[in-house]
PDB file of C-alpha atoms in Angstrom:
ATOM      1  CA  MET K   1      27.673 -82.578  27.546  1.00  0.00           C
ATOM      2  CA  LYS K   2      26.764 -80.734  24.467  1.00  0.00           C
ATOM      3  CA  LEU K   3      23.226 -81.439  24.059  1.00  0.00           C
ATOM      4  CA  ILE K   4      20.074 -80.756  21.743  1.00  0.00           C
ATOM      5  CA  PHE K   5      16.879 -80.874  23.586  1.00  0.00           C
ATOM      6  CA  ALA K   6      13.755 -81.677  21.811  1.00  0.00           C
ATOM      7  CA  GLY K   7      10.355 -81.454  23.684  1.00  0.00           C
ATOM      8  CA  THR K   8       6.988 -79.347  23.894  1.00  0.00           C
ATOM      9  CA  PRO K   9       4.701 -79.646  26.926  1.00  0.00           C
ATOM     10  CA  GLU K  10       5.119 -79.371  30.704  1.00  0.00           C
ATOM     11  CA  PHE K  11       6.401 -82.915  30.914  1.00  0.00           C
ATOM     12  CA  ALA K  12       9.233 -82.008  28.638  1.00  0.00           C
ATOM     13  CA  ALA K  13      10.050 -78.558  30.396  1.00  0.00           C
ATOM     14  CA  SER K  14      10.704 -80.368  33.663  1.00  0.00           C
ATOM     15  CA  ALA K  15      13.440 -82.242  31.948  1.00  0.00           C
ATOM     16  CA  LEU K  16      14.713 -79.244  30.191  1.00  0.00           C
ATOM     17  CA  GLN K  17      15.141 -77.449  33.577  1.00  0.00           C
ATOM     18  CA  ALA K  18      16.801 -80.316  35.083  1.00  0.00           C
ATOM     19  CA  LEU K  19      19.436 -80.443  32.465  1.00  0.00           C
ATOM     20  CA  ILE K  20      19.863 -76.639  32.686  1.00  0.00           C
ATOM     21  CA  ASP K  21      20.361 -77.163  36.584  1.00  0.00           C
ATOM     22  CA  ALA K  22      22.894 -80.125  36.044  1.00  0.00           C
ATOM     23  CA  GLY K  23      25.176 -77.758  33.882  1.00  0.00           C
ATOM     24  CA  HIS K  24      24.650 -79.442  30.530  1.00  0.00           C
ATOM     25  CA  ASP K  25      25.469 -77.199  27.414  1.00  0.00           C
ATOM     26  CA  ILE K  26      22.179 -76.996  25.650  1.00  0.00           C
ATOM     27  CA  ALA K  27      23.143 -75.851  22.131  1.00  0.00           C
ATOM     28  CA  LEU K  28      19.776 -76.042  20.561  1.00  0.00           C
ATOM     29  CA  VAL K  29      16.228 -76.596  21.640  1.00  0.00           C
ATOM     30  CA  LEU K  30      13.659 -78.092  19.261  1.00  0.00           C
ATOM     31  CA  THR K  31       9.972 -77.556  20.115  1.00  0.00           C
ATOM     32  CA  GLN K  32       6.651 -77.671  18.202  1.00  0.00           C
ATOM     33  CA  PRO K  33       5.511 -74.425  16.414  1.00  0.00           C
ATOM     34  CA  ASP K  34       3.275 -71.896  18.399  1.00  0.00           C
ATOM     35  CA  ARG K  35      -0.341 -72.995  18.362  1.00  0.00           C
ATOM     36  CA  PRO K  36      -3.515 -71.104  18.738  1.00  0.00           C
ATOM     37  CA  ALA K  37      -4.920 -71.588  22.195  1.00  0.00           C
ATOM     38  CA  GLY K  38      -7.519 -70.073  24.595  1.00  0.00           C
ATOM     39  CA  ARG K  39     -10.911 -68.397  23.918  1.00  0.00           C
ATOM     40  CA  GLY K  40      -9.046 -65.753  21.771  1.00  0.00           C
ATOM     41  CA  MET K  41      -7.187 -68.420  19.869  1.00  0.00           C
ATOM     42  CA  LYS K  42      -3.962 -66.438  19.996  1.00  0.00           C
ATOM     43  CA  LEU K  43      -0.693 -68.023  19.168  1.00  0.00           C
ATOM     44  CA  LYS K  44       0.867 -69.450  22.282  1.00  0.00           C
ATOM     45  CA  ALA K  45       4.498 -70.730  22.835  1.00  0.00           C
ATOM     46  CA  SER K  46       5.020 -74.326  24.144  1.00  0.00           C
ATOM     47  CA  PRO K  47       6.075 -74.551  27.938  1.00  0.00           C
ATOM     48  CA  VAL K  48       9.583 -75.760  26.570  1.00  0.00           C
ATOM     49  CA  LYS K  49       9.964 -72.652  24.328  1.00  0.00           C
ATOM     50  CA  THR K  50       8.997 -70.411  27.216  1.00  0.00           C
ATOM     51  CA  LEU K  51      11.494 -72.018  29.632  1.00  0.00           C
ATOM     52  CA  ALA K  52      14.229 -72.042  26.961  1.00  0.00           C
ATOM     53  CA  LEU K  53      13.923 -68.391  26.047  1.00  0.00           C
ATOM     54  CA  ALA K  54      13.808 -67.416  29.710  1.00  0.00           C
ATOM     55  CA  HIS K  55      17.333 -69.175  29.980  1.00  0.00           C
ATOM     56  CA  GLY K  56      18.579 -67.456  26.697  1.00  0.00           C
ATOM     57  CA  LEU K  57      18.752 -70.732  24.957  1.00  0.00           C
ATOM     58  CA  PRO K  58      18.546 -70.881  20.973  1.00  0.00           C
ATOM     59  CA  VAL K  59      15.114 -72.182  19.796  1.00  0.00           C
ATOM     60  CA  SER K  60      14.045 -73.833  16.687  1.00  0.00           C
ATOM     61  CA  GLN K  61      10.435 -74.812  15.709  1.00  0.00           C
ATOM     62  CA  PRO K  62      10.478 -76.734  12.386  1.00  0.00           C
ATOM     63  CA  LEU K  63       7.165 -78.089  11.066  1.00  0.00           C
ATOM     64  CA  THR K  64       9.031 -81.312  10.219  1.00  0.00           C
ATOM     65  CA  LEU K  65      12.531 -82.795  10.705  1.00  0.00           C
ATOM     66  CA  LYS K  66      12.583 -84.376   7.117  1.00  0.00           C
ATOM     67  CA  THR K  67      13.714 -81.123   5.460  1.00  0.00           C
ATOM     68  CA  ALA K  68      17.175 -80.559   4.432  1.00  0.00           C
ATOM     69  CA  GLU K  69      17.192 -77.266   6.091  1.00  0.00           C
ATOM     70  CA  ALA K  70      16.124 -78.735   9.492  1.00  0.00           C
ATOM     71  CA  GLN K  71      18.603 -81.463   9.345  1.00  0.00           C
ATOM     72  CA  ALA K  72      21.441 -79.176   8.388  1.00  0.00           C
ATOM     73  CA  GLU K  73      20.622 -76.932  11.476  1.00  0.00           C
ATOM     74  CA  ILE K  74      20.854 -80.080  13.641  1.00  0.00           C
ATOM     75  CA  ALA K  75      23.962 -81.351  12.049  1.00  0.00           C
ATOM     76  CA  ALA K  76      25.682 -77.969  12.640  1.00  0.00           C
ATOM     77  CA  VAL K  77      25.438 -78.118  16.219  1.00  0.00           C
ATOM     78  CA  GLY K  78      27.701 -81.212  16.797  1.00  0.00           C
ATOM     79  CA  ALA K  79      25.826 -82.327  19.663  1.00  0.00           C
ATOM     80  CA  GLU K  80      27.019 -85.445  21.742  1.00  0.00           C
ATOM     81  CA  VAL K  81      23.405 -86.509  22.557  1.00  0.00           C
ATOM     82  CA  MET K  82      19.818 -85.295  21.704  1.00  0.00           C
ATOM     83  CA  VAL K  83      17.467 -85.606  24.546  1.00  0.00           C
ATOM     84  CA  VAL K  84      13.915 -86.105  23.652  1.00  0.00           C
ATOM     85  CA  ALA K  85      10.706 -85.714  25.911  1.00  0.00           C
ATOM     86  CA  ALA K  86       7.278 -85.548  24.326  1.00  0.00           C
ATOM     87  CA  TYR K  87       8.444 -83.877  21.284  1.00  0.00           C
ATOM     88  CA  GLY K  88       5.737 -84.722  18.911  1.00  0.00           C
ATOM     89  CA  LEU K  89       7.584 -85.025  15.716  1.00  0.00           C
ATOM     90  CA  ILE K  90       8.968 -88.134  14.172  1.00  0.00           C
ATOM     91  CA  LEU K  91      12.905 -88.200  14.209  1.00  0.00           C
ATOM     92  CA  PRO K  92      14.104 -89.511  10.773  1.00  0.00           C
ATOM     93  CA  LYS K  93      17.064 -92.020  10.679  1.00  0.00           C
ATOM     94  CA  ALA K  94      19.309 -89.362   9.492  1.00  0.00           C
ATOM     95  CA  VAL K  95      18.664 -87.081  12.582  1.00  0.00           C
ATOM     96  CA  LEU K  96      18.848 -90.126  14.997  1.00  0.00           C
ATOM     97  CA  GLU K  97      22.359 -90.750  13.716  1.00  0.00           C
ATOM     98  CA  MET K  98      23.636 -87.156  13.940  1.00  0.00           C
ATOM     99  CA  PRO K  99      24.466 -86.906  17.629  1.00  0.00           C
ATOM    100  CA  THR K 100      27.617 -88.776  18.000  1.00  0.00           C
ATOM    101  CA  ARG K 101      26.051 -90.739  21.326  1.00  0.00           C
ATOM    102  CA  GLY K 102      22.599 -90.923  19.917  1.00  0.00           C
ATOM    103  CA  CYS K 103      19.287 -89.777  20.905  1.00  0.00           C
ATOM    104  CA  LEU K 104      17.832 -90.594  24.275  1.00  0.00           C
ATOM    105  CA  ASN K 105      14.048 -90.510  25.057  1.00  0.00           C
ATOM    106  CA  ILE K 106      12.124 -90.101  28.186  1.00  0.00           C
ATOM    107  CA  HIS K 107       9.175 -92.315  28.006  1.00  0.00           C
ATOM    108  CA  ALA K 108       6.512 -92.154  30.721  1.00  0.00           C
ATOM    109  CA  SER K 109       5.742 -95.952  31.002  1.00  0.00           C
ATOM    110  CA  LEU K 110       7.596 -99.254  31.901  1.00  0.00           C
ATOM    111  CA  LEU K 111       8.382-100.352  28.375  1.00  0.00           C
ATOM    112  CA  PRO K 112       7.353-102.317  26.571  1.00  0.00           C
ATOM    113  CA  ARG K 113       4.064-101.592  28.160  1.00  0.00           C
ATOM    114  CA  TRP K 114       2.353 -98.609  26.812  1.00  0.00           C
ATOM    115  CA  ARG K 115       4.537 -97.633  23.773  1.00  0.00           C
ATOM    116  CA  GLY K 116       2.851 -94.635  22.008  1.00  0.00           C
ATOM    117  CA  ALA K 117       1.227 -91.114  22.565  1.00  0.00           C
ATOM    118  CA  ALA K 118      -0.819 -91.526  25.823  1.00  0.00           C
ATOM    119  CA  PRO K 119       0.994 -93.777  28.335  1.00  0.00           C
ATOM    120  CA  ILE K 120      -0.156 -92.073  31.485  1.00  0.00           C
ATOM    121  CA  HIS K 121      -3.906 -91.928  30.468  1.00  0.00           C
ATOM    122  CA  ARG K 122      -3.905 -95.549  29.220  1.00  0.00           C
ATOM    123  CA  ALA K 123      -2.081 -96.865  32.313  1.00  0.00           C
ATOM    124  CA  ILE K 124      -4.727 -95.386  34.623  1.00  0.00           C
ATOM    125  CA  GLU K 125      -7.544 -96.397  32.323  1.00  0.00           C
ATOM    126  CA  ALA K 126      -6.442 -99.995  32.349  1.00  0.00           C
ATOM    127  CA  GLY K 127      -6.308-100.196  36.052  1.00  0.00           C
ATOM    128  CA  ASP K 128      -2.441-100.751  36.232  1.00  0.00           C
ATOM    129  CA  ALA K 129      -1.076-100.976  39.763  1.00  0.00           C
ATOM    130  CA  GLU K 130       2.238 -99.249  38.653  1.00  0.00           C
ATOM    131  CA  THR K 131       3.922 -97.504  36.014  1.00  0.00           C
ATOM    132  CA  GLY K 132       7.143 -95.537  35.629  1.00  0.00           C
ATOM    133  CA  VAL K 133       9.703 -93.864  33.417  1.00  0.00           C
ATOM    134  CA  THR K 134      12.045 -95.701  30.962  1.00  0.00           C
ATOM    135  CA  ILE K 135      15.110 -93.761  29.605  1.00  0.00           C
ATOM    136  CA  MET K 136      15.444 -95.320  26.026  1.00  0.00           C
ATOM    137  CA  GLN K 137      17.993 -95.304  23.152  1.00  0.00           C
ATOM    138  CA  MET K 138      15.834 -94.038  20.300  1.00  0.00           C
ATOM    139  CA  ASP K 139      15.642 -96.073  17.008  1.00  0.00           C
ATOM    140  CA  VAL K 140      13.316 -95.691  14.030  1.00  0.00           C
ATOM    141  CA  GLY K 141      10.548 -97.585  15.574  1.00  0.00           C
ATOM    142  CA  LEU K 142       7.853 -96.354  17.873  1.00  0.00           C
ATOM    143  CA  ASP K 143       9.299 -96.534  21.254  1.00  0.00           C
ATOM    144  CA  THR K 144      11.062 -99.742  20.504  1.00  0.00           C
ATOM    145  CA  GLY K 145      14.648 -98.795  21.535  1.00  0.00           C
ATOM    146  CA  ASP K 146      17.040-100.410  23.923  1.00  0.00           C
ATOM    147  CA  MET K 147      16.288 -99.353  27.540  1.00  0.00           C
ATOM    148  CA  LEU K 148      19.085 -97.729  29.541  1.00  0.00           C
ATOM    149  CA  LEU K 149      17.283 -96.957  32.832  1.00  0.00           C
ATOM    150  CA  THR K 150      13.839 -97.411  34.513  1.00  0.00           C
ATOM    151  CA  VAL K 151      12.029 -95.921  37.439  1.00  0.00           C
ATOM    152  CA  ARG K 152       9.109 -97.542  39.018  1.00  0.00           C
ATOM    153  CA  GLU K 153       6.124 -95.577  40.343  1.00  0.00           C
ATOM    154  CA  PRO K 154       2.930 -96.893  42.068  1.00  0.00           C
ATOM    155  CA  ILE K 155      -0.455 -95.742  40.653  1.00  0.00           C
ATOM    156  CA  HIS K 156      -2.542 -94.624  43.535  1.00  0.00           C
ATOM    157  CA  ALA K 157      -6.354 -95.079  43.826  1.00  0.00           C
ATOM    158  CA  ASP K 158      -7.090 -91.583  43.588  1.00  0.00           C
ATOM    159  CA  ASP K 159      -4.499 -90.691  40.962  1.00  0.00           C
ATOM    160  CA  SER K 160      -5.766 -88.748  37.874  1.00  0.00           C
ATOM    161  CA  THR K 161      -3.501 -88.237  34.812  1.00  0.00           C
ATOM    162  CA  GLY K 162      -2.608 -84.926  36.032  1.00  0.00           C
ATOM    163  CA  SER K 163      -1.304 -86.007  39.346  1.00  0.00           C
ATOM    164  CA  LEU K 164       0.527 -89.077  37.897  1.00  0.00           C
ATOM    165  CA  HIS K 165       1.860 -86.762  35.064  1.00  0.00           C
ATOM    166  CA  ASP K 166       3.400 -84.552  37.692  1.00  0.00           C
ATOM    167  CA  ARG K 167       5.240 -87.255  39.514  1.00  0.00           C
ATOM    168  CA  LEU K 168       6.466 -89.050  36.362  1.00  0.00           C
ATOM    169  CA  ALA K 169       7.690 -85.623  34.937  1.00  0.00           C
ATOM    170  CA  ALA K 170       9.765 -84.995  37.912  1.00  0.00           C
ATOM    171  CA  GLN K 171      11.112 -88.650  37.937  1.00  0.00           C
ATOM    172  CA  GLY K 172      11.790 -88.632  34.208  1.00  0.00           C
ATOM    173  CA  ALA K 173      13.790 -85.286  34.544  1.00  0.00           C
ATOM    174  CA  GLN K 174      16.119 -86.737  37.353  1.00  0.00           C
ATOM    175  CA  ALA K 175      16.436 -90.215  35.459  1.00  0.00           C
ATOM    176  CA  MET K 176      17.643 -88.346  32.388  1.00  0.00           C
ATOM    177  CA  VAL K 177      20.333 -86.329  34.272  1.00  0.00           C
ATOM    178  CA  ALA K 178      21.253 -89.644  36.037  1.00  0.00           C
ATOM    179  CA  ALA K 179      21.429 -91.516  32.786  1.00  0.00           C
ATOM    180  CA  LEU K 180      23.690 -88.904  31.180  1.00  0.00           C
ATOM    181  CA  ALA K 181      26.002 -88.759  34.177  1.00  0.00           C
ATOM    182  CA  GLN K 182      26.661 -92.590  33.919  1.00  0.00           C
ATOM    183  CA  LEU K 183      26.133 -93.084  30.149  1.00  0.00           C
ATOM    184  CA  ASP K 184      29.421 -95.040  29.704  1.00  0.00           C
ATOM    185  CA  ALA K 185      28.543 -97.442  32.359  1.00  0.00           C
ATOM    186  CA  LEU K 186      24.822 -98.286  31.363  1.00  0.00           C
ATOM    187  CA  SER K 187      24.255-101.289  29.366  1.00  0.00           C
ATOM    188  CA  PRO K 188      21.449-101.005  26.778  1.00  0.00           C
ATOM    189  CA  GLN K 189      18.723-103.735  27.270  1.00  0.00           C
ATOM    190  CA  PRO K 190      16.453-104.878  24.389  1.00  0.00           C
ATOM    191  CA  GLN K 191      13.008-104.557  25.079  1.00  0.00           C
ATOM    192  CA  PRO K 192      11.232-108.014  26.026  1.00  0.00           C
ATOM    193  CA  ALA K 193       9.214-109.372  23.120  1.00  0.00           C
ATOM    194  CA  GLU K 194       6.218-110.227  25.374  1.00  0.00           C
ATOM    195  CA  GLY K 195       4.108-107.581  27.073  1.00  0.00           C
ATOM    196  CA  VAL K 196       3.811-105.057  24.406  1.00  0.00           C
ATOM    197  CA  THR K 197       0.874-102.687  24.377  1.00  0.00           C
ATOM    198  CA  TYR K 198       0.101 -99.355  22.662  1.00  0.00           C
ATOM    199  CA  ALA K 199      -1.110 -96.225  24.099  1.00  0.00           C
ATOM    200  CA  GLU K 200      -3.195 -94.813  21.359  1.00  0.00           C
ATOM    201  CA  LYS K 201      -3.593 -90.988  21.314  1.00  0.00           C
ATOM    202  CA  ILE K 202      -6.685 -90.076  23.273  1.00  0.00           C
ATOM    203  CA  GLY K 203      -9.684 -89.012  21.234  1.00  0.00           C
ATOM    204  CA  LYS K 204     -12.523 -86.585  22.709  1.00  0.00           C
ATOM    205  CA  ALA K 205     -15.073 -88.991  21.677  1.00  0.00           C
ATOM    206  CA  GLU K 206     -13.666 -91.676  24.314  1.00  0.00           C
ATOM    207  CA  ALA K 207     -14.446 -89.459  27.125  1.00  0.00           C
ATOM    208  CA  GLN K 208     -18.322 -89.834  26.724  1.00  0.00           C
ATOM    209  CA  LEU K 209     -19.179 -92.055  29.690  1.00  0.00           C
ATOM    210  CA  ASP K 210     -21.254 -95.128  29.016  1.00  0.00           C
ATOM    211  CA  TRP K 211     -23.221 -95.628  32.149  1.00  0.00           C
ATOM    212  CA  SER K 212     -23.887 -99.420  31.054  1.00  0.00           C
ATOM    213  CA  LEU K 213     -20.398-100.151  31.993  1.00  0.00           C
ATOM    214  CA  PRO K 214     -19.143-101.110  35.600  1.00  0.00           C
ATOM    215  CA  ALA K 215     -18.578 -98.385  37.948  1.00  0.00           C
ATOM    216  CA  GLU K 216     -14.884 -99.471  38.411  1.00  0.00           C
ATOM    217  CA  VAL K 217     -14.335 -99.091  34.797  1.00  0.00           C
ATOM    218  CA  LEU K 218     -15.947 -95.560  34.517  1.00  0.00           C
ATOM    219  CA  HIS K 219     -14.011 -94.567  37.825  1.00  0.00           C
ATOM    220  CA  ARG K 220     -10.811 -95.258  36.024  1.00  0.00           C
ATOM    221  CA  LYS K 221     -11.912 -93.385  32.840  1.00  0.00           C
ATOM    222  CA  ILE K 222     -12.814 -90.287  34.895  1.00  0.00           C
ATOM    223  CA  ARG K 223      -9.484 -90.275  36.427  1.00  0.00           C
ATOM    224  CA  ALA K 224      -7.489 -90.984  33.165  1.00  0.00           C
ATOM    225  CA  PHE K 225      -9.274 -88.225  31.364  1.00  0.00           C
ATOM    226  CA  ASN K 226      -8.452 -85.640  33.920  1.00  0.00           C
ATOM    227  CA  PRO K 227      -7.302 -82.988  32.933  1.00  0.00           C
ATOM    228  CA  PHE K 228      -7.763 -83.711  29.190  1.00  0.00           C
ATOM    229  CA  PRO K 229     -10.138 -84.208  27.599  1.00  0.00           C
ATOM    230  CA  GLY K 230     -12.564 -84.427  30.803  1.00  0.00           C
ATOM    231  CA  ALA K 231     -15.040 -87.380  31.137  1.00  0.00           C
ATOM    232  CA  SER K 232     -18.523 -86.220  29.992  1.00  0.00           C
ATOM    233  CA  THR K 233     -22.035 -87.168  29.849  1.00  0.00           C
ATOM    234  CA  LEU K 234     -25.361 -85.677  28.697  1.00  0.00           C
ATOM    235  CA  ALA K 235     -27.715 -84.078  31.319  1.00  0.00           C
ATOM    236  CA  GLY K 236     -30.922 -83.139  29.754  1.00  0.00           C
ATOM    237  CA  GLY K 237     -29.280 -83.012  26.437  1.00  0.00           C
ATOM    238  CA  GLU K 238     -26.541 -80.496  27.799  1.00  0.00           C
ATOM    239  CA  ALA K 239     -22.983 -81.501  28.142  1.00  0.00           C
ATOM    240  CA  LEU K 240     -21.850 -82.113  31.793  1.00  0.00           C
ATOM    241  CA  LYS K 241     -18.298 -83.140  32.554  1.00  0.00           C
ATOM    242  CA  ILE K 242     -17.530 -85.157  35.816  1.00  0.00           C
ATOM    243  CA  TRP K 243     -13.872 -84.551  36.859  1.00  0.00           C
ATOM    244  CA  GLN K 244     -13.823 -86.409  40.249  1.00  0.00           C
ATOM    245  CA  ALA K 245     -15.771 -89.288  41.460  1.00  0.00           C
ATOM    246  CA  GLN K 246     -15.723 -92.132  43.986  1.00  0.00           C
ATOM    247  CA  LEU K 247     -16.983 -95.589  43.991  1.00  0.00           C
ATOM    248  CA  ALA K 248     -20.280 -96.024  45.882  1.00  0.00           C
ATOM    249  CA  ASP K 249     -23.025 -98.297  46.756  1.00  0.00           C
ATOM    250  CA  GLY K 250     -26.307 -98.348  44.775  1.00  0.00           C
ATOM    251  CA  ALA K 251     -28.126 -99.751  42.038  1.00  0.00           C
ATOM    252  CA  GLY K 252     -30.503 -98.738  39.479  1.00  0.00           C
ATOM    253  CA  ALA K 253     -30.889 -98.120  35.782  1.00  0.00           C
ATOM    254  CA  PRO K 254     -27.603 -97.182  33.982  1.00  0.00           C
ATOM    255  CA  GLY K 255     -27.285 -93.429  34.250  1.00  0.00           C
ATOM    256  CA  GLU K 256     -30.071 -93.061  36.974  1.00  0.00           C
ATOM    257  CA  VAL K 257     -29.432 -90.293  39.515  1.00  0.00           C
ATOM    258  CA  LEU K 258     -29.945 -92.225  42.783  1.00  0.00           C
ATOM    259  CA  ALA K 259     -29.241 -89.021  45.014  1.00  0.00           C
ATOM    260  CA  ALA K 260     -27.944 -85.591  44.726  1.00  0.00           C
ATOM    261  CA  ASP K 261     -26.829 -83.860  47.873  1.00  0.00           C
ATOM    262  CA  ALA K 262     -23.864 -82.059  49.365  1.00  0.00           C
ATOM    263  CA  ASP K 263     -21.766 -85.346  49.558  1.00  0.00           C
ATOM    264  CA  GLY K 264     -22.202 -85.659  45.732  1.00  0.00           C
ATOM    265  CA  VAL K 265     -24.261 -87.099  42.795  1.00  0.00           C
ATOM    266  CA  ARG K 266     -24.877 -90.642  43.073  1.00  0.00           C
ATOM    267  CA  ILE K 267     -25.164 -92.259  39.721  1.00  0.00           C
ATOM    268  CA  ALA K 268     -26.168 -95.910  38.895  1.00  0.00           C
ATOM    269  CA  CYS K 269     -23.761 -97.871  36.546  1.00  0.00           C
ATOM    270  CA  GLY K 270     -24.028-101.095  34.791  1.00  0.00           C
ATOM    271  CA  SER K 271     -22.840-102.603  38.039  1.00  0.00           C
ATOM    272  CA  GLY K 272     -22.304-100.512  41.111  1.00  0.00           C
ATOM    273  CA  ALA K 273     -22.523 -96.726  41.464  1.00  0.00           C
ATOM    274  CA  LEU K 274     -20.421 -93.566  41.291  1.00  0.00           C
ATOM    275  CA  LEU K 275     -20.575 -90.612  43.521  1.00  0.00           C
ATOM    276  CA  ALA K 276     -19.489 -87.584  41.387  1.00  0.00           C
ATOM    277  CA  THR K 277     -17.952 -84.857  43.710  1.00  0.00           C
ATOM    278  CA  GLN K 278     -16.786 -82.412  41.102  1.00  0.00           C
ATOM    279  CA  LEU K 279     -18.882 -81.324  38.048  1.00  0.00           C
ATOM    280  CA  GLN K 280     -18.829 -78.831  35.352  1.00  0.00           C
ATOM    281  CA  ALA K 281     -21.785 -77.576  33.245  1.00  0.00           C
ATOM    282  CA  ALA K 282     -21.172 -76.470  29.656  1.00  0.00           C
ATOM    283  CA  GLY K 283     -19.689 -72.918  29.682  1.00  0.00           C
ATOM    284  CA  GLY K 284     -19.297 -73.078  33.525  1.00  0.00           C
ATOM    285  CA  LYS K 285     -16.454 -73.747  36.045  1.00  0.00           C
ATOM    286  CA  ARG K 286     -15.558 -76.926  37.857  1.00  0.00           C
ATOM    287  CA  LEU K 287     -17.404 -76.945  40.992  1.00  0.00           C
ATOM    288  CA  ALA K 288     -17.662 -79.282  44.193  1.00  0.00           C
ATOM    289  CA  ALA K 289     -20.964 -80.937  44.222  1.00  0.00           C
ATOM    290  CA  ARG K 290     -22.443 -78.909  46.831  1.00  0.00           C
ATOM    291  CA  GLU K 291     -21.808 -75.685  44.785  1.00  0.00           C
ATOM    292  CA  PHE K 292     -22.903 -77.374  41.507  1.00  0.00           C
ATOM    293  CA  LEU K 293     -26.212 -78.399  42.982  1.00  0.00           C
ATOM    294  CA  ALA K 294     -26.831 -75.060  44.429  1.00  0.00           C
ATOM    295  CA  GLY K 295     -26.969 -73.432  40.942  1.00  0.00           C
ATOM    296  CA  HIS K 296     -28.023 -76.427  38.606  1.00  0.00           C
ATOM    297  CA  SER K 297     -30.639 -79.119  38.535  1.00  0.00           C
ATOM    298  CA  LEU K 298     -30.177 -82.526  37.088  1.00  0.00           C
ATOM    299  CA  PRO K 299     -32.605 -84.842  35.221  1.00  0.00           C
ATOM    300  CA  ALA K 300     -33.463 -88.093  36.693  1.00  0.00           C
ATOM    301  CA  ARG K 301     -31.006 -89.879  34.358  1.00  0.00           C
ATOM    302  CA  LEU K 302     -27.831 -88.941  32.766  1.00  0.00           C
ATOM    303  CA  GLY K 303     -26.437 -89.901  29.357  1.00  0.00           C
ATOM    304  CA  GLU K 304     -29.406 -88.635  27.508  1.00  0.00           C
TER     305      GLU K 304
END
């Protein structure tokens, strides 16, 4: 098919590569403008732009799709379908109606659960047993369109957002290829009215660990906020990130460091305890507990 592809991060790049491999005619790639990144804050192209240019595909980076100029560029393509994956810009009604067969979105949840910006993070944080990918016919609502195809995926006890993201990106890419291949045979299904939840965008303030919460809740937060923004606490007034942890036995005042050895840092929670096994001091690198403790000391209590 003649396609327009709209996407920005690695999740979307996986889908673009699959569409290229499947032989589709990618007539235009839409992606977010280059953003400052890294310590030097130099402009950096999105993963989708980098991939598109490597394949010689035309790229456009409008700030918005609401302008006449951006809409004229899209209309001129005469695409059959626009494929959207984590693009980051709202598609106005006029744009949604331009492709002759509509706009299809790859959404990383089993809709209607976890509509919105951060479905992978929120599924792990909530303790969901499974999630998946939904191929959806887009409409003017926020992830409210009819469903064309779903793929289910279990959430493992040790999954982080990073590990689950990679599996869902691969599944979403293949699901979109499959959906396009059988588009005439697919029957759009309205989303159920019950079971709607919203995956709000992750704020950095959320990643601050509250040690009065149960260990199970904090364990899910650590996994959900890895790799972004990273679960954090205070250690003697200095920021400390905890990237990996396990549920552990132990009791004490919330935030109390019960033990610190080669196995990890055992921390008391509101109920139960966590064993932090990968930590990062401010300005430092992620380190296994053994390496971290060789170069850093910890106060008797975290969170202050």
